Amino acid sequence: MASPMSQYLSEFVATAMLILLGNGVVAGALLNQSKAQGAGWGVITAAWGLAVLIGIYIAGPTSGAIMNPALTIALAAIGKLSWAVVPGFVLAQVAGAFLGATLVWLTYLAHWRVSDDPELKRAIFCTSPAIRDTKANLLTEAIGTFALTFGALAIGANTLAPGMGPLGVGLLVVVIGMSLGGPTGYAINPARDLGPRIAHALLPIAGKGGSDWGYAWVPVVAPIVGAVLGAFAFQAAYG
């Protein structure tokens, strides 16, 4: 078994790659004069699923490639991960997400100044609801993360050919985005939202607006609740 430091490093690198590729497709679809501008929701959801797949291939052999504090806490809650490594995992995931978002900013460096809408620029980094209703937004994120957790555990419980488990999880993320992502942008991962939101607040992004900290707690708290409920539901159903 890999040492805790090796596991933390794997989570950091895998989460950075996840955000580089996931937030990168959003930047390509939204920023002016990008060759991918206007690519649309289907491309975004597909790329996010592939980003998860690549992250799992990177860190799966070392840390399990959790890349998600909510899932990390849920796995610890049902005894599949030691609580002793949870703080290190969470810190590595958030830090990796910050790095990945920073790399997206650098990749599209010439495009920020030719794009006018500060809300679209923020959307490249973090989520916001289509309709701002706190109770509904919490429910949406909890349901999405419940589906992610229950589905990922179910995939892991199957006997699959080598390498097919990560593909299943990637496809799960695609279908969650397509089916459940419309109301809130499907953060379903506190690190995916918080790390890039911090990056948005700190980086000298041309023409940026506020980072919407009033909403920031929703994609942190709701995914944790949904993931824990999903993990316990799976354990109750399948042992």
Short mmCIF file of C-alpha atoms in Angstrom, two decimals:
data_model
loop_
_atom_site.label_atom_id
_atom_site.label_comp_id
_atom_site.label_asym_id
_atom_site.label_seq_id
_atom_site.Cartn_x
_atom_site.Cartn_y
_atom_site.Cartn_z
CA MET A 1 0.00 0.00 0.00
CA ALA A 2 1.28 3.47 -0.86
CA SER A 3 2.33 5.81 1.92
CA PRO A 4 -0.05 8.60 2.95
CA MET A 5 2.21 11.22 1.34
CA SER A 6 2.18 9.31 -1.95
CA GLN A 7 -1.59 9.11 -1.75
CA TYR A 8 -1.88 12.84 -1.07
CA LEU A 9 0.39 13.62 -4.02
CA SER A 10 -1.68 11.36 -6.28
CA GLU A 11 -4.89 13.08 -5.21
CA PHE A 12 -3.29 16.48 -5.79
CA VAL A 13 -2.09 15.62 -9.31
CA ALA A 14 -5.27 13.79 -10.34
CA THR A 15 -7.54 16.59 -9.11
CA ALA A 16 -5.39 19.20 -10.84
CA MET A 17 -5.75 17.26 -14.09
CA LEU A 18 -9.49 16.86 -13.52
CA ILE A 19 -9.96 20.61 -13.20
CA LEU A 20 -7.53 21.51 -15.97
CA LEU A 21 -9.52 19.39 -18.42
CA GLY A 22 -12.98 19.96 -16.94
CA ASN A 23 -12.82 23.70 -16.42
CA GLY A 24 -10.76 23.92 -19.59
CA VAL A 25 -13.65 22.71 -21.74
CA VAL A 26 -15.91 25.30 -20.13
CA ALA A 27 -13.38 28.03 -20.93
CA GLY A 28 -13.15 26.84 -24.52
CA ALA A 29 -16.92 26.85 -24.89
CA LEU A 30 -17.52 30.27 -23.31
CA LEU A 31 -14.62 32.61 -24.01
CA ASN A 32 -14.65 34.86 -27.05
CA GLN A 33 -12.43 33.96 -30.01
CA SER A 34 -11.87 30.45 -28.70
CA LYS A 35 -12.01 27.90 -31.51
CA ALA A 36 -14.40 25.88 -29.31
CA GLN A 37 -16.71 28.80 -28.51
CA GLY A 38 -20.33 27.72 -28.48
CA ALA A 39 -19.51 24.01 -28.28
CA GLY A 40 -22.43 23.53 -25.89
CA TRP A 41 -23.61 21.47 -22.95
CA GLY A 42 -23.09 18.10 -24.62
CA VAL A 43 -19.40 18.75 -25.24
CA ILE A 44 -18.95 20.10 -21.72
CA THR A 45 -20.57 17.09 -20.02
CA ALA A 46 -18.70 14.62 -22.21
CA ALA A 47 -15.35 16.30 -21.49
CA TRP A 48 -16.01 16.33 -17.75
CA GLY A 49 -16.63 12.59 -17.84
CA LEU A 50 -13.40 12.06 -19.76
CA ALA A 51 -11.57 14.31 -17.30
CA VAL A 52 -12.75 12.10 -14.45
CA LEU A 53 -11.63 9.03 -16.40
CA ILE A 54 -8.11 10.44 -16.87
CA GLY A 55 -7.92 11.42 -13.21
CA ILE A 56 -8.82 7.89 -12.17
CA TYR A 57 -6.16 6.41 -14.43
CA ILE A 58 -3.61 8.79 -12.89
CA ALA A 59 -4.29 8.16 -9.22
CA GLY A 60 -6.31 4.95 -9.11
CA PRO A 61 -3.38 2.63 -8.37
CA THR A 62 -2.04 4.86 -5.59
CA SER A 63 -4.91 6.56 -3.75
CA GLY A 64 -8.05 5.23 -5.38
CA ALA A 65 -8.45 8.52 -7.27
CA ILE A 66 -11.24 9.92 -5.14
CA MET A 67 -10.63 13.57 -6.18
CA ASN A 68 -13.67 14.67 -4.18
CA PRO A 69 -13.85 15.67 -0.49
CA ALA A 70 -17.52 14.66 -0.25
CA LEU A 71 -16.76 11.17 -1.52
CA THR A 72 -13.67 11.03 0.70
CA ILE A 73 -15.77 11.75 3.79
CA ALA A 74 -18.47 9.32 2.68
CA LEU A 75 -15.98 6.48 2.20
CA ALA A 76 -14.55 7.13 5.63
CA ALA A 77 -18.04 7.18 7.13
CA ILE A 78 -18.74 3.63 5.89
CA GLY A 79 -15.30 2.31 6.82
CA LYS A 80 -13.77 2.12 3.34
CA LEU A 81 -11.15 4.79 4.07
CA SER A 82 -9.25 5.65 7.23
CA TRP A 83 -10.34 8.87 8.91
CA ALA A 84 -6.65 9.55 9.57
CA VAL A 85 -6.02 10.34 5.89
CA VAL A 86 -9.19 12.35 5.29
CA PRO A 87 -7.72 15.80 6.15
CA GLY A 88 -4.72 15.18 3.90
CA PHE A 89 -6.89 13.94 1.06
CA VAL A 90 -9.22 16.94 1.29
CA LEU A 91 -6.38 19.45 1.42
CA ALA A 92 -4.66 17.80 -1.55
CA GLN A 93 -7.89 17.77 -3.55
CA VAL A 94 -8.68 21.44 -2.94
CA ALA A 95 -5.08 22.47 -3.63
CA GLY A 96 -5.03 20.39 -6.81
CA ALA A 97 -8.26 22.00 -7.95
CA PHE A 98 -6.74 25.44 -7.34
CA LEU A 99 -3.72 24.52 -9.46
CA GLY A 100 -5.87 23.11 -12.24
CA ALA A 101 -7.96 26.29 -12.37
CA THR A 102 -4.82 28.40 -12.46
CA LEU A 103 -3.55 26.40 -15.42
CA VAL A 104 -6.86 26.99 -17.22
CA TRP A 105 -6.43 30.72 -16.68
CA LEU A 106 -2.93 30.55 -18.13
CA THR A 107 -4.01 28.39 -21.06
CA TYR A 108 -6.66 30.92 -22.10
CA LEU A 109 -4.63 33.97 -21.04
CA ALA A 110 -5.21 35.92 -24.26
CA HIS A 111 -8.98 35.34 -24.22
CA TRP A 112 -10.03 36.90 -20.91
CA ARG A 113 -9.51 40.46 -22.10
CA VAL A 114 -11.58 39.93 -25.26
CA SER A 115 -14.53 38.48 -23.31
CA ASP A 116 -16.87 40.95 -21.64
CA ASP A 117 -19.24 38.99 -19.39
CA PRO A 118 -17.84 38.62 -15.84
CA GLU A 119 -20.45 35.99 -14.95
CA LEU A 120 -19.36 33.76 -17.82
CA LYS A 121 -15.77 34.17 -16.67
CA ARG A 122 -16.72 33.08 -13.16
CA ALA A 123 -18.67 30.13 -14.59
CA ILE A 124 -15.41 28.80 -16.02
CA PHE A 125 -14.11 28.45 -12.47
CA CYS A 126 -17.08 27.55 -10.29
CA THR A 127 -20.79 26.82 -10.35
CA SER A 128 -23.84 28.98 -9.85
CA PRO A 129 -27.55 28.13 -9.98
CA ALA A 130 -29.76 28.80 -12.97
CA ILE A 131 -32.50 29.81 -10.50
CA ARG A 132 -31.19 31.02 -7.15
CA ASP A 133 -33.28 29.16 -4.59
CA THR A 134 -31.16 27.91 -1.71
CA LYS A 135 -33.34 24.97 -0.68
CA ALA A 136 -33.77 23.80 -4.27
CA ASN A 137 -30.07 24.28 -5.02
CA LEU A 138 -29.07 22.28 -1.94
CA LEU A 139 -31.46 19.50 -2.92
CA THR A 140 -30.17 19.38 -6.50
CA GLU A 141 -26.53 19.12 -5.44
CA ALA A 142 -27.33 16.51 -2.78
CA ILE A 143 -29.27 14.35 -5.26
CA GLY A 144 -26.52 14.60 -7.87
CA THR A 145 -23.83 13.62 -5.39
CA PHE A 146 -26.01 10.81 -4.02
CA ALA A 147 -26.21 9.45 -7.56
CA LEU A 148 -22.47 9.83 -8.02
CA THR A 149 -21.63 8.03 -4.78
CA PHE A 150 -24.19 5.24 -5.05
CA GLY A 151 -23.35 4.72 -8.72
CA ALA A 152 -19.58 4.69 -8.22
CA LEU A 153 -19.85 2.19 -5.38
CA ALA A 154 -22.13 0.01 -7.50
CA ILE A 155 -19.66 0.08 -10.38
CA GLY A 156 -16.87 -0.87 -7.99
CA ALA A 157 -18.89 -3.82 -6.69
CA ASN A 158 -19.08 -5.39 -10.15
CA THR A 159 -16.50 -7.74 -11.62
CA LEU A 160 -15.26 -5.89 -14.67
CA ALA A 161 -12.43 -6.25 -17.14
CA PRO A 162 -9.30 -4.29 -16.18
CA GLY A 163 -9.72 -0.58 -16.84
CA MET A 164 -13.48 -0.75 -17.29
CA GLY A 165 -14.30 0.51 -13.79
CA PRO A 166 -12.86 3.97 -14.48
CA LEU A 167 -14.73 4.10 -17.77
CA GLY A 168 -17.96 3.32 -15.95
CA VAL A 169 -17.38 6.14 -13.46
CA GLY A 170 -16.55 8.54 -16.29
CA LEU A 171 -19.80 7.64 -18.04
CA LEU A 172 -21.65 8.05 -14.75
CA VAL A 173 -20.37 11.63 -14.50
CA VAL A 174 -21.45 12.29 -18.10
CA VAL A 175 -25.00 11.13 -17.47
CA ILE A 176 -25.23 13.05 -14.18
CA GLY A 177 -24.22 16.20 -16.03
CA MET A 178 -26.67 15.63 -18.83
CA SER A 179 -29.55 14.59 -16.57
CA LEU A 180 -29.10 16.53 -13.34
CA GLY A 181 -26.68 19.34 -14.16
CA GLY A 182 -29.11 21.91 -15.49
CA PRO A 183 -30.25 23.53 -12.22
CA THR A 184 -26.87 24.18 -10.58
CA GLY A 185 -24.11 23.15 -12.98
CA TYR A 186 -23.53 19.92 -11.01
CA ALA A 187 -20.56 20.70 -8.77
CA ILE A 188 -21.10 17.34 -6.96
CA ASN A 189 -17.61 17.88 -5.54
CA PRO A 190 -16.57 20.54 -3.00
CA ALA A 191 -12.99 20.67 -4.31
CA ARG A 192 -14.15 21.13 -7.91
CA ASP A 193 -16.02 24.26 -6.85
CA LEU A 194 -14.06 25.68 -3.91
CA GLY A 195 -10.50 25.38 -5.26
CA PRO A 196 -11.30 27.15 -8.54
CA ARG A 197 -13.47 29.72 -6.75
CA ILE A 198 -10.47 30.63 -4.60
CA ALA A 199 -8.39 30.84 -7.78
CA HIS A 200 -10.99 33.13 -9.35
CA ALA A 201 -10.84 35.39 -6.31
CA LEU A 202 -7.03 35.57 -6.24
CA LEU A 203 -5.94 35.55 -9.88
CA PRO A 204 -5.64 38.81 -11.87
CA ILE A 205 -8.28 37.75 -14.40
CA ALA A 206 -9.02 40.54 -16.85
CA GLY A 207 -12.54 41.91 -16.41
CA LYS A 208 -13.62 39.51 -13.69
CA GLY A 209 -16.43 40.26 -11.25
CA GLY A 210 -17.09 38.93 -7.77
CA SER A 211 -16.61 35.29 -6.81
CA ASP A 212 -20.16 34.84 -5.42
CA TRP A 213 -19.09 33.75 -1.94
CA GLY A 214 -22.69 33.92 -0.76
CA TYR A 215 -23.43 30.79 -2.81
CA ALA A 216 -20.08 29.06 -2.25
CA TRP A 217 -21.20 27.04 0.78
CA VAL A 218 -23.94 25.25 -1.19
CA PRO A 219 -21.62 23.18 -3.44
CA VAL A 220 -19.57 22.31 -0.36
CA VAL A 221 -22.26 21.29 2.13
CA ALA A 222 -24.83 19.67 -0.16
CA PRO A 223 -22.38 17.27 -1.87
CA ILE A 224 -21.11 16.09 1.52
CA VAL A 225 -24.66 15.35 2.66
CA GLY A 226 -25.54 13.64 -0.61
CA ALA A 227 -22.36 11.56 -0.67
CA VAL A 228 -22.76 10.34 2.92
CA LEU A 229 -26.40 9.42 2.29
CA GLY A 230 -25.44 7.66 -0.94
CA ALA A 231 -22.71 5.66 0.76
CA PHE A 232 -24.95 4.54 3.61
CA ALA A 233 -27.77 3.73 1.19
CA PHE A 234 -25.45 1.55 -0.85
CA GLN A 235 -24.14 -0.16 2.28
CA ALA A 236 -27.69 -0.80 3.50
CA ALA A 237 -28.75 -2.23 0.15
CA TYR A 238 -25.70 -4.35 -0.65
CA GLY A 239 -23.71 -4.69 2.55
#
